[in-house]
PDB file of C-alpha atoms in Angstrom:
ATOM      1  CA  MET A   1      14.086  -8.781 -24.408  1.00 56.00           C
ATOM      2  CA  LYS A   2      11.103  -7.769 -22.274  1.00 68.00           C
ATOM      3  CA  ASN A   3      11.681  -5.074 -19.673  1.00 82.00           C
ATOM      4  CA  ASN A   4      10.329  -5.677 -16.173  1.00 94.00           C
ATOM      5  CA  LYS A   5       8.592  -2.692 -14.621  1.00 97.00           C
ATOM      6  CA  VAL A   6       7.310  -2.107 -11.090  1.00 97.00           C
ATOM      7  CA  VAL A   7       5.038   0.741 -10.056  1.00 98.00           C
ATOM      8  CA  VAL A   8       5.080   1.696  -6.366  1.00 98.00           C
ATOM      9  CA  ILE A   9       2.029   3.590  -5.109  1.00 98.00           C
ATOM     10  CA  GLY A  10       2.742   5.282  -1.795  1.00 97.00           C
ATOM     11  CA  ASN A  11       6.132   6.686  -0.846  1.00 97.00           C
ATOM     12  CA  GLY A  12       5.885   6.535   2.929  1.00 95.00           C
ATOM     13  CA  HIS A  13       8.153   4.470   5.160  1.00 95.00           C
ATOM     14  CA  VAL A  14       7.226   1.131   3.565  1.00 97.00           C
ATOM     15  CA  GLY A  15       7.029   2.284  -0.055  1.00 97.00           C
ATOM     16  CA  SER A  16      10.309   4.205   0.074  1.00 97.00           C
ATOM     17  CA  SER A  17      12.104   1.365   1.886  1.00 97.00           C
ATOM     18  CA  TYR A  18      10.882  -1.078  -0.761  1.00 97.00           C
ATOM     19  CA  SER A  19      12.073   1.172  -3.594  1.00 97.00           C
ATOM     20  CA  PHE A  20      15.447   1.523  -1.874  1.00 96.00           C
ATOM     21  CA  LEU A  21      15.888  -2.239  -1.533  1.00 96.00           C
ATOM     22  CA  MET A  22      14.861  -2.946  -5.118  1.00 95.00           C
ATOM     23  CA  ALA A  23      17.200  -0.245  -6.428  1.00 93.00           C
ATOM     24  CA  SER A  24      20.084  -1.381  -4.218  1.00 91.00           C
ATOM     25  CA  GLU A  25      20.070  -5.015  -5.348  1.00 80.00           C
ATOM     26  CA  SER A  26      23.129  -5.473  -7.530  1.00 56.00           C
ATOM     27  CA  ASN A  27      21.360  -8.234  -9.459  1.00 59.00           C
ATOM     28  CA  THR A  28      18.030  -6.422  -9.554  1.00 63.00           C
ATOM     29  CA  SER A  29      15.315  -8.347 -11.361  1.00 79.00           C
ATOM     30  CA  ILE A  30      13.601  -5.239 -12.688  1.00 89.00           C
ATOM     31  CA  ASP A  31      14.465  -2.608 -15.262  1.00 92.00           C
ATOM     32  CA  GLU A  32      12.239   0.260 -14.173  1.00 95.00           C
ATOM     33  CA  ILE A  33      10.701   1.607 -10.968  1.00 97.00           C
ATOM     34  CA  ALA A  34       8.008   4.284 -11.176  1.00 98.00           C
ATOM     35  CA  ILE A  35       6.935   5.860  -7.876  1.00 98.00           C
ATOM     36  CA  ILE A  36       3.517   7.473  -7.513  1.00 98.00           C
ATOM     37  CA  SER A  37       2.575   9.665  -4.556  1.00 96.00           C
ATOM     38  CA  ARG A  38       0.474  12.737  -3.896  1.00 92.00           C
ATOM     39  CA  HIS A  39       3.626  14.296  -2.392  1.00 93.00           C
ATOM     40  CA  GLU A  40       5.209  14.940  -5.796  1.00 91.00           C
ATOM     41  CA  ASN A  41       8.109  17.107  -4.658  1.00 93.00           C
ATOM     42  CA  VAL A  42       9.171  14.545  -2.069  1.00 95.00           C
ATOM     43  CA  VAL A  43       9.045  11.786  -4.685  1.00 96.00           C
ATOM     44  CA  LYS A  44      11.229  13.793  -7.060  1.00 96.00           C
ATOM     45  CA  SER A  45      13.865  14.154  -4.366  1.00 97.00           C
ATOM     46  CA  CYS A  46      13.641  10.472  -3.428  1.00 97.00           C
ATOM     47  CA  VAL A  47      14.042   9.500  -7.076  1.00 97.00           C
ATOM     48  CA  GLU A  48      17.183  11.610  -7.424  1.00 97.00           C
ATOM     49  CA  ASP A  49      18.577  10.089  -4.235  1.00 97.00           C
ATOM     50  CA  LEU A  50      17.882   6.557  -5.512  1.00 96.00           C
ATOM     51  CA  ARG A  51      19.484   7.319  -8.870  1.00 95.00           C
ATOM     52  CA  HIS A  52      22.721   8.245  -7.123  1.00 95.00           C
ATOM     53  CA  MET A  53      22.991   4.669  -5.839  1.00 92.00           C
ATOM     54  CA  LEU A  54      23.022   3.153  -9.289  1.00 91.00           C
ATOM     55  CA  PRO A  55      26.679   3.777 -10.224  1.00 90.00           C
ATOM     56  CA  PHE A  56      27.711   1.688  -7.206  1.00 90.00           C
ATOM     57  CA  ASN A  57      25.658  -1.216  -8.591  1.00 85.00           C
ATOM     58  CA  ASN A  58      26.827  -0.782 -12.187  1.00 81.00           C
ATOM     59  CA  SER A  59      23.109  -0.713 -12.936  1.00 81.00           C
ATOM     60  CA  MET A  60      21.050   0.620 -15.835  1.00 87.00           C
ATOM     61  CA  LEU A  61      17.871   0.538 -13.740  1.00 92.00           C
ATOM     62  CA  LYS A  62      15.512   3.402 -14.552  1.00 95.00           C
ATOM     63  CA  VAL A  63      13.974   5.117 -11.519  1.00 96.00           C
ATOM     64  CA  LYS A  64      11.444   7.875 -12.044  1.00 97.00           C
ATOM     65  CA  SER A  65       8.562   9.878 -10.596  1.00 97.00           C
ATOM     66  CA  GLY A  66       5.517   8.208 -12.061  1.00 97.00           C
ATOM     67  CA  ASP A  67       1.861   8.836 -12.715  1.00 97.00           C
ATOM     68  CA  TYR A  68      -1.023   6.456 -13.286  1.00 98.00           C
ATOM     69  CA  SER A  69      -0.264   6.147 -17.014  1.00 98.00           C
ATOM     70  CA  ASP A  70       2.758   4.079 -15.907  1.00 98.00           C
ATOM     71  CA  CYS A  71       0.364   1.327 -14.820  1.00 98.00           C
ATOM     72  CA  GLU A  72      -0.464   0.312 -18.380  1.00 97.00           C
ATOM     73  CA  ASP A  73       2.821  -1.488 -19.064  1.00 97.00           C
ATOM     74  CA  ALA A  74       3.709  -2.396 -15.459  1.00 98.00           C
ATOM     75  CA  ASP A  75       4.314  -6.022 -14.532  1.00 97.00           C
ATOM     76  CA  ILE A  76       3.715  -5.448 -10.819  1.00 98.00           C
ATOM     77  CA  ILE A  77       2.016  -2.713  -8.823  1.00 98.00           C
ATOM     78  CA  VAL A  78       2.913  -2.521  -5.146  1.00 98.00           C
ATOM     79  CA  ILE A  79       0.339  -0.555  -3.144  1.00 98.00           C
ATOM     80  CA  ALA A  80       1.826   0.817   0.070  1.00 97.00           C
ATOM     81  CA  ALA A  81      -0.430   3.865   0.378  1.00 96.00           C
ATOM     82  CA  SER A  82      -2.287   4.170   3.655  1.00 92.00           C
ATOM     83  CA  ALA A  83      -4.037   6.546   5.983  1.00 88.00           C
ATOM     84  CA  SER A  84      -1.847   7.640   8.864  1.00 78.00           C
ATOM     85  CA  MET A  85      -2.124   5.542  12.001  1.00 65.00           C
ATOM     86  CA  GLU A  86      -2.237   8.807  13.948  1.00 63.00           C
ATOM     87  CA  SER A  87      -5.377   9.834  12.050  1.00 59.00           C
ATOM     88  CA  VAL A  88      -7.479   6.938  13.337  1.00 57.00           C
ATOM     89  CA  SER A  89      -8.411   5.753  16.799  1.00 55.00           C
ATOM     90  CA  LYS A  90      -8.970   2.057  16.175  1.00 56.00           C
ATOM     91  CA  ARG A  91      -8.358  -0.702  13.602  1.00 58.00           C
ATOM     92  CA  SER A  92     -11.875  -0.555  12.139  1.00 57.00           C
ATOM     93  CA  ASP A  93     -11.385   3.170  11.442  1.00 73.00           C
ATOM     94  CA  LEU A  94      -8.164   2.372   9.575  1.00 85.00           C
ATOM     95  CA  LEU A  95     -10.068  -0.082   7.397  1.00 88.00           C
ATOM     96  CA  GLU A  96     -12.697   2.529   6.536  1.00 88.00           C
ATOM     97  CA  ALA A  97     -10.077   5.172   5.745  1.00 90.00           C
ATOM     98  CA  ASN A  98      -7.989   2.827   3.605  1.00 93.00           C
ATOM     99  CA  HIS A  99     -11.072   1.489   1.833  1.00 93.00           C
ATOM    100  CA  LYS A 100     -11.700   5.008   0.517  1.00 93.00           C
ATOM    101  CA  ILE A 101      -8.060   5.395  -0.501  1.00 95.00           C
ATOM    102  CA  PHE A 102      -8.008   2.036  -2.274  1.00 96.00           C
ATOM    103  CA  LYS A 103     -11.259   2.706  -4.171  1.00 96.00           C
ATOM    104  CA  SER A 104      -9.686   5.828  -5.633  1.00 96.00           C
ATOM    105  CA  ILE A 105      -6.296   4.246  -6.369  1.00 98.00           C
ATOM    106  CA  ILE A 106      -7.628   1.085  -7.988  1.00 97.00           C
ATOM    107  CA  ALA A 107     -10.095   3.037 -10.136  1.00 97.00           C
ATOM    108  CA  LYS A 108      -7.195   5.070 -11.550  1.00 98.00           C
ATOM    109  CA  ILE A 109      -5.116   1.942 -12.086  1.00 98.00           C
ATOM    110  CA  MET A 110      -7.890   0.206 -13.999  1.00 98.00           C
ATOM    111  CA  GLU A 111      -8.556   3.302 -16.108  1.00 98.00           C
ATOM    112  CA  ASN A 112      -4.999   2.863 -17.343  1.00 98.00           C
ATOM    113  CA  HIS A 113      -5.492  -0.770 -18.387  1.00 97.00           C
ATOM    114  CA  PHE A 114      -3.166  -2.478 -15.923  1.00 98.00           C
ATOM    115  CA  LYS A 115      -2.823  -6.199 -16.675  1.00 97.00           C
ATOM    116  CA  GLY A 116      -0.100  -7.304 -14.278  1.00 98.00           C
ATOM    117  CA  ILE A 117      -0.046  -8.486 -10.655  1.00 98.00           C
ATOM    118  CA  PHE A 118      -1.001  -6.525  -7.539  1.00 98.00           C
ATOM    119  CA  ILE A 119       1.050  -6.807  -4.348  1.00 98.00           C
ATOM    120  CA  ILE A 120      -0.720  -5.224  -1.374  1.00 98.00           C
ATOM    121  CA  ALA A 121       1.289  -3.964   1.604  1.00 98.00           C
ATOM    122  CA  SER A 122      -1.157  -1.615   3.356  1.00 96.00           C
ATOM    123  CA  ASN A 123      -3.043  -2.680   6.482  1.00 93.00           C
ATOM    124  CA  PRO A 124      -5.281  -4.405   7.290  1.00 94.00           C
ATOM    125  CA  VAL A 125      -3.590  -6.283   4.469  1.00 96.00           C
ATOM    126  CA  ASP A 126      -5.883  -9.322   4.233  1.00 97.00           C
ATOM    127  CA  THR A 127      -9.037  -7.233   3.914  1.00 96.00           C
ATOM    128  CA  LEU A 128      -7.432  -4.704   1.566  1.00 97.00           C
ATOM    129  CA  SER A 129      -6.311  -7.571  -0.667  1.00 98.00           C
ATOM    130  CA  TYR A 130      -9.931  -8.706  -0.791  1.00 97.00           C
ATOM    131  CA  ILE A 131     -11.044  -5.146  -1.596  1.00 96.00           C
ATOM    132  CA  THR A 132      -8.474  -4.934  -4.391  1.00 98.00           C
ATOM    133  CA  LYS A 133      -9.721  -8.150  -5.980  1.00 98.00           C
ATOM    134  CA  GLU A 134     -13.356  -7.049  -5.689  1.00 96.00           C
ATOM    135  CA  ILE A 135     -12.845  -3.597  -7.178  1.00 96.00           C
ATOM    136  CA  SER A 136     -10.393  -4.618  -9.908  1.00 97.00           C
ATOM    137  CA  GLY A 137     -12.230  -7.788 -10.924  1.00 97.00           C
ATOM    138  CA  PHE A 138      -8.841  -9.473 -11.263  1.00 98.00           C
ATOM    139  CA  PRO A 139      -8.462 -13.242 -10.935  1.00 98.00           C
ATOM    140  CA  LYS A 140      -7.326 -14.416  -7.510  1.00 98.00           C
ATOM    141  CA  GLU A 141      -3.849 -15.311  -8.769  1.00 98.00           C
ATOM    142  CA  LYS A 142      -3.135 -11.683  -9.607  1.00 98.00           C
ATOM    143  CA  VAL A 143      -3.895 -10.091  -6.236  1.00 98.00           C
ATOM    144  CA  ILE A 144      -1.423 -10.977  -3.480  1.00 98.00           C
ATOM    145  CA  GLY A 145      -1.141  -9.466  -0.018  1.00 98.00           C
ATOM    146  CA  SER A 146       2.012  -9.486   2.065  1.00 98.00           C
ATOM    147  CA  GLY A 147       0.003 -11.586   4.540  1.00 98.00           C
ATOM    148  CA  THR A 148       1.943 -13.307   7.306  1.00 98.00           C
ATOM    149  CA  ILE A 149       5.282 -13.378   5.494  1.00 98.00           C
ATOM    150  CA  ILE A 150       6.699 -10.821   7.954  1.00 98.00           C
ATOM    151  CA  ASP A 151       5.142 -12.670  10.916  1.00 97.00           C
ATOM    152  CA  SER A 152       6.776 -15.890   9.715  1.00 98.00           C
ATOM    153  CA  ALA A 153      10.114 -14.063   9.497  1.00 97.00           C
ATOM    154  CA  ARG A 154       9.701 -12.813  13.065  1.00 97.00           C
ATOM    155  CA  PHE A 155       8.861 -16.338  14.188  1.00 96.00           C
ATOM    156  CA  GLN A 156      11.953 -17.707  12.450  1.00 96.00           C
ATOM    157  CA  PHE A 157      14.155 -14.987  13.920  1.00 96.00           C
ATOM    158  CA  LYS A 158      13.037 -15.595  17.495  1.00 95.00           C
ATOM    159  CA  LEU A 159      13.460 -19.349  17.089  1.00 93.00           C
ATOM    160  CA  SER A 160      16.972 -18.772  15.736  1.00 94.00           C
ATOM    161  CA  GLU A 161      17.822 -16.800  18.892  1.00 92.00           C
ATOM    162  CA  ILE A 162      16.457 -19.475  21.210  1.00 90.00           C
ATOM    163  CA  TYR A 163      18.137 -22.366  19.382  1.00 89.00           C
ATOM    164  CA  ASN A 164      21.314 -20.434  18.447  1.00 92.00           C
ATOM    165  CA  VAL A 165      21.206 -21.273  14.755  1.00 93.00           C
ATOM    166  CA  SER A 166      21.051 -19.148  11.619  1.00 95.00           C
ATOM    167  CA  PRO A 167      17.498 -18.008  10.746  1.00 93.00           C
ATOM    168  CA  SER A 168      18.019 -19.378   7.239  1.00 91.00           C
ATOM    169  CA  ASN A 169      18.076 -22.888   8.724  1.00 94.00           C
ATOM    170  CA  ILE A 170      14.731 -22.434  10.463  1.00 94.00           C
ATOM    171  CA  GLN A 171      11.547 -23.544   8.705  1.00 94.00           C
ATOM    172  CA  ALA A 172       8.565 -22.055  10.515  1.00 96.00           C
ATOM    173  CA  MET A 173       5.309 -20.467   9.394  1.00 97.00           C
ATOM    174  CA  VAL A 174       2.627 -18.191  10.772  1.00 98.00           C
ATOM    175  CA  LEU A 175      -0.807 -18.486   9.115  1.00 98.00           C
ATOM    176  CA  GLY A 176      -4.113 -16.645   9.315  1.00 98.00           C
ATOM    177  CA  GLU A 177      -4.595 -12.950   9.960  1.00 97.00           C
ATOM    178  CA  HIS A 178      -1.727 -10.507   9.852  1.00 96.00           C
ATOM    179  CA  GLY A 179      -2.870  -9.353  13.258  1.00 93.00           C
ATOM    180  CA  ASP A 180      -3.798 -10.499  16.725  1.00 93.00           C
ATOM    181  CA  SER A 181      -5.385 -13.815  15.699  1.00 96.00           C
ATOM    182  CA  GLN A 182      -2.346 -15.060  13.751  1.00 97.00           C
ATOM    183  CA  VAL A 183      -1.436 -18.717  14.244  1.00 97.00           C
ATOM    184  CA  PRO A 184       2.200 -19.910  14.593  1.00 96.00           C
ATOM    185  CA  ILE A 185       2.398 -23.459  13.259  1.00 96.00           C
ATOM    186  CA  TRP A 186       4.490 -25.208  15.890  1.00 93.00           C
ATOM    187  CA  SER A 187       3.745 -28.698  14.583  1.00 92.00           C
ATOM    188  CA  LYS A 188       5.696 -28.029  11.374  1.00 94.00           C
ATOM    189  CA  ALA A 189       8.531 -25.882  12.765  1.00 93.00           C
ATOM    190  CA  ASN A 190      11.956 -27.468  12.296  1.00 93.00           C
ATOM    191  CA  ILE A 191      15.677 -26.822  11.978  1.00 92.00           C
ATOM    192  CA  ALA A 192      16.987 -28.132   8.649  1.00 89.00           C
ATOM    193  CA  GLY A 193      14.216 -30.719   8.680  1.00 89.00           C
ATOM    194  CA  VAL A 194      14.763 -31.795  12.288  1.00 89.00           C
ATOM    195  CA  PRO A 195      11.725 -31.163  14.559  1.00 85.00           C
ATOM    196  CA  LEU A 196      12.325 -28.674  17.346  1.00 81.00           C
ATOM    197  CA  LYS A 197      13.337 -30.070  20.697  1.00 69.00           C
ATOM    198  CA  GLU A 198      10.720 -29.614  23.389  1.00 64.00           C
ATOM    199  CA  LYS A 199      10.947 -26.391  25.326  1.00 62.00           C
ATOM    200  CA  THR A 200       9.100 -25.330  28.446  1.00 60.00           C
ATOM    201  CA  SER A 201       5.665 -23.789  28.049  1.00 70.00           C
ATOM    202  CA  ASN A 202       7.121 -20.461  29.211  1.00 81.00           C
ATOM    203  CA  VAL A 203       9.579 -20.417  26.302  1.00 84.00           C
ATOM    204  CA  LEU A 204       6.875 -21.369  23.811  1.00 84.00           C
ATOM    205  CA  GLU A 205       4.659 -18.575  25.127  1.00 87.00           C
ATOM    206  CA  GLU A 206       7.563 -16.113  24.946  1.00 90.00           C
ATOM    207  CA  ILE A 207       8.160 -16.888  21.272  1.00 91.00           C
ATOM    208  CA  THR A 208       4.459 -16.772  20.391  1.00 92.00           C
ATOM    209  CA  THR A 209       3.979 -13.462  22.193  1.00 93.00           C
ATOM    210  CA  TYR A 210       7.085 -11.947  20.594  1.00 94.00           C
ATOM    211  CA  THR A 211       5.919 -12.942  17.112  1.00 95.00           C
ATOM    212  CA  LYS A 212       2.479 -11.414  17.605  1.00 94.00           C
ATOM    213  CA  GLU A 213       3.392  -8.263  19.510  1.00 94.00           C
ATOM    214  CA  VAL A 214       6.835  -7.152  18.310  1.00 94.00           C
ATOM    215  CA  GLY A 215       5.400  -5.210  15.370  1.00 92.00           C
ATOM    216  CA  THR A 216       3.245  -3.139  17.707  1.00 89.00           C
ATOM    217  CA  GLU A 217       6.220  -2.512  19.994  1.00 91.00           C
ATOM    218  CA  ILE A 218       8.300  -1.285  17.055  1.00 91.00           C
ATOM    219  CA  LEU A 219       5.420   0.923  15.962  1.00 86.00           C
ATOM    220  CA  LYS A 220       5.121   2.502  19.399  1.00 87.00           C
ATOM    221  CA  SER A 221       8.809   3.401  19.602  1.00 90.00           C
ATOM    222  CA  LYS A 222       9.786   3.973  15.960  1.00 89.00           C
ATOM    223  CA  GLY A 223       6.454   5.167  14.601  1.00 84.00           C
ATOM    224  CA  ASN A 224       6.429   2.587  11.827  1.00 88.00           C
ATOM    225  CA  THR A 225       7.615  -0.827  10.737  1.00 91.00           C
ATOM    226  CA  SER A 226       9.291  -0.640   7.356  1.00 94.00           C
ATOM    227  CA  TYR A 227      12.563  -2.529   6.870  1.00 96.00           C
ATOM    228  CA  GLY A 228      11.263  -6.055   7.463  1.00 96.00           C
ATOM    229  CA  ILE A 229       8.090  -5.644   5.428  1.00 97.00           C
ATOM    230  CA  ALA A 230      10.000  -3.917   2.629  1.00 97.00           C
ATOM    231  CA  LYS A 231      12.330  -6.906   2.389  1.00 97.00           C
ATOM    232  CA  ALA A 232       9.295  -9.194   2.393  1.00 98.00           C
ATOM    233  CA  LEU A 233       7.855  -7.234  -0.544  1.00 98.00           C
ATOM    234  CA  THR A 234      11.105  -7.539  -2.507  1.00 96.00           C
ATOM    235  CA  THR A 235      11.026 -11.300  -1.853  1.00 97.00           C
ATOM    236  CA  ILE A 236       7.506 -11.543  -3.303  1.00 98.00           C
ATOM    237  CA  THR A 237       8.472  -9.335  -6.256  1.00 97.00           C
ATOM    238  CA  ASN A 238      11.509 -11.447  -7.114  1.00 95.00           C
ATOM    239  CA  ALA A 239       9.496 -14.656  -6.786  1.00 97.00           C
ATOM    240  CA  ILE A 240       7.176 -13.325  -9.503  1.00 97.00           C
ATOM    241  CA  ILE A 241       9.679 -11.670 -11.830  1.00 95.00           C
ATOM    242  CA  LYS A 242      12.201 -14.519 -11.621  1.00 94.00           C
ATOM    243  CA  ASP A 243       9.501 -17.233 -11.777  1.00 96.00           C
ATOM    244  CA  GLU A 244      10.964 -18.841  -8.672  1.00 97.00           C
ATOM    245  CA  ASN A 245       8.166 -21.277  -7.789  1.00 98.00           C
ATOM    246  CA  THR A 246       8.823 -20.544  -4.138  1.00 98.00           C
ATOM    247  CA  ILE A 247       6.399 -20.987  -1.239  1.00 98.00           C
ATOM    248  CA  LEU A 248       5.642 -17.888   0.853  1.00 98.00           C
ATOM    249  CA  THR A 249       3.007 -17.215   3.503  1.00 98.00           C
ATOM    250  CA  VAL A 250       1.340 -14.420   1.567  1.00 98.00           C
ATOM    251  CA  SER A 251      -2.280 -13.355   1.788  1.00 98.00           C
ATOM    252  CA  SER A 252      -4.081 -15.434  -0.840  1.00 98.00           C
ATOM    253  CA  TYR A 253      -7.703 -15.941  -1.841  1.00 98.00           C
ATOM    254  CA  LEU A 254      -9.146 -19.155  -0.435  1.00 98.00           C
ATOM    255  CA  SER A 255     -11.427 -21.148  -2.744  1.00 97.00           C
ATOM    256  CA  GLY A 256     -12.184 -24.129  -0.527  1.00 97.00           C
ATOM    257  CA  GLU A 257      -8.683 -24.558   0.875  1.00 98.00           C
ATOM    258  CA  TYR A 258      -8.653 -25.036   4.649  1.00 97.00           C
ATOM    259  CA  GLY A 259     -12.453 -25.295   4.406  1.00 97.00           C
ATOM    260  CA  TYR A 260     -13.079 -21.624   3.510  1.00 97.00           C
ATOM    261  CA  ASP A 261     -14.211 -19.735   0.416  1.00 96.00           C
ATOM    262  CA  ASN A 262     -14.146 -16.100  -0.643  1.00 96.00           C
ATOM    263  CA  LEU A 263     -11.561 -15.111   1.953  1.00 97.00           C
ATOM    264  CA  TYR A 264      -8.076 -13.603   1.929  1.00 98.00           C
ATOM    265  CA  SER A 265      -5.660 -14.878   4.565  1.00 98.00           C
ATOM    266  CA  GLY A 266      -1.995 -15.635   5.120  1.00 98.00           C
ATOM    267  CA  VAL A 267      -1.400 -19.199   3.886  1.00 98.00           C
ATOM    268  CA  PRO A 268       1.560 -20.994   2.284  1.00 98.00           C
ATOM    269  CA  THR A 269       1.336 -20.216  -1.427  1.00 98.00           C
ATOM    270  CA  LEU A 270       3.381 -21.177  -4.478  1.00 98.00           C
ATOM    271  CA  ILE A 271       4.506 -17.927  -6.125  1.00 98.00           C
ATOM    272  CA  ASN A 272       5.773 -17.717  -9.695  1.00 98.00           C
ATOM    273  CA  LYS A 273       5.397 -15.545 -12.802  1.00 97.00           C
ATOM    274  CA  TYR A 274       1.647 -16.199 -12.805  1.00 98.00           C
ATOM    275  CA  GLY A 275       1.266 -14.856  -9.251  1.00 98.00           C
ATOM    276  CA  ALA A 276      -0.345 -16.869  -6.444  1.00 98.00           C
ATOM    277  CA  GLN A 277      -0.318 -20.102  -8.387  1.00 98.00           C
ATOM    278  CA  LYS A 278      -1.334 -22.616  -5.708  1.00 98.00           C
ATOM    279  CA  ILE A 279      -2.235 -22.661  -2.017  1.00 98.00           C
ATOM    280  CA  ILE A 280      -0.526 -25.417  -0.025  1.00 98.00           C
ATOM    281  CA  GLU A 281      -2.809 -27.110   2.516  1.00 98.00           C
ATOM    282  CA  LEU A 282      -0.780 -28.225   5.509  1.00 96.00           C
ATOM    283  CA  PRO A 283      -1.989 -31.011   7.805  1.00 96.00           C
ATOM    284  CA  LEU A 284      -2.299 -29.229  11.148  1.00 96.00           C
ATOM    285  CA  ASP A 285      -2.882 -30.515  14.655  1.00 95.00           C
ATOM    286  CA  GLU A 286      -6.263 -30.067  16.326  1.00 97.00           C
ATOM    287  CA  LYS A 287      -5.384 -26.920  18.254  1.00 95.00           C
ATOM    288  CA  GLU A 288      -3.841 -25.263  15.213  1.00 96.00           C
ATOM    289  CA  ASN A 289      -6.928 -26.073  13.143  1.00 97.00           C
ATOM    290  CA  GLN A 290      -9.159 -24.525  15.798  1.00 98.00           C
ATOM    291  CA  ASN A 291      -7.004 -21.411  16.074  1.00 97.00           C
ATOM    292  CA  LEU A 292      -6.829 -21.018  12.306  1.00 98.00           C
ATOM    293  CA  LYS A 293     -10.606 -21.327  11.994  1.00 98.00           C
ATOM    294  CA  TYR A 294     -10.982 -18.608  14.631  1.00 98.00           C
ATOM    295  CA  SER A 295      -8.560 -16.383  12.686  1.00 98.00           C
ATOM    296  CA  PHE A 296     -10.499 -16.963   9.466  1.00 98.00           C
ATOM    297  CA  GLU A 297     -13.719 -15.973  11.217  1.00 97.00           C
ATOM    298  CA  ILE A 298     -12.108 -12.744  12.400  1.00 96.00           C
ATOM    299  CA  LEU A 299     -11.155 -11.993   8.797  1.00 97.00           C
ATOM    300  CA  LYS A 300     -14.641 -12.881   7.565  1.00 96.00           C
ATOM    301  CA  LYS A 301     -16.097 -10.300   9.948  1.00 94.00           C
ATOM    302  CA  ALA A 302     -13.642  -7.682   8.686  1.00 92.00           C
ATOM    303  CA  GLN A 303     -14.640  -8.408   5.086  1.00 93.00           C
ATOM    304  CA  ASP A 304     -18.303  -8.086   6.060  1.00 91.00           C
ATOM    305  CA  GLU A 305     -17.541  -4.637   7.450  1.00 86.00           C
ATOM    306  CA  ILE A 306     -16.757  -3.449   3.928  1.00 86.00           C
ATOM    307  CA  SER A 307     -20.445  -3.490   2.937  1.00 76.00           C
ATOM    308  CA  LYS A 308     -20.998  -0.600   5.380  1.00 75.00           C
ATOM    309  CA  PHE A 309     -18.571   1.614   3.454  1.00 74.00           C
ATOM    310  CA  ARG A 310     -20.050   1.220  -0.022  1.00 65.00           C
TER     311      ARG A 310
END
C-alpha cells in the first residue's frame, strides 16, 4: 500500500502548528511528515516533541527532520516559510522578501524532482501561489494557496455568534484577495440551506469588518496567526490525500473563470487527489461582482510587481 508523505518547509508558528495538528489526528491520513527549516536544532527538538504524542494516538506515523531530498517522494509540500513581519515596513516589502525566499526554496524542490502538489501558506498567499506556479512550471491543479479559506471560517464563526447556531451549520464564503479587498458573499450565506434573516446595516458592517480585520488584530496582540490557518491547511491536505471532492475557498489559478485569466485568487474550488480540480463559478449579485472585480485588479497589480524583482 502506498505511503502518504508530507514535507513541511518552514517551522515557524504556522508550520509547527500544522505539523502538530497533522501528528495529533488519531485517524491521520498521512504516514510521514518531514520538516525542513534553516533552524535545524529547533526542528530536531520539535520532531522529538511531536514523536512523544504518537503513543497517545496509537500511531505509526513517522516524523523526522528533513532535507530537500525528501521532496522527491513527497505527495504534498506545504510551504510556510516567510520573512518576518518585523523585518519589513509594508506589504509590498514582504512580497519582495518572500519572492527571494520562494525562488530559493522552489529551485531546491525542483532539483529533487518533486512531482506532487504544492500547498502555499505564506503571505501574500495569492501572489506567492502565482510565483510558485511560474517558477516550478507545474500545472495549475498542482499549486494551491490557502486563499480565503481562513477568511471564510472567520465569516462563518461571526455569523454563528450573531445567529446563535453552530458554525458547522453556516454556509458562507469569502472570495478574492486574502487581504483588505476580500469579498464576503452575503447573497449565498445561509443556515442549513435557509437564507439569513435580514439584519440591520450596522450588524452587517460589524460582521464584514470583523472578518476582514480580526487577523490583523490577532497579529498585533499575539504576534502571529497560526491555529486557524494551520487547521485550514490540514483541511486542504486531507481533501487531497483522502480524495474528498470537497469545495474549499482556496487560492486557485483562474483560466477564464469569473472573467479573469492568469490570476491566483480565493475562489470556491473542488479539491481531490488531483489537487484543484475545478473552480466553481457562483452567480453573484451586482455589488458582489463589482467588489470581486476590484479585488482581482488588486491582485493583478501585485502579480505585476513581481517583474520588478526578477
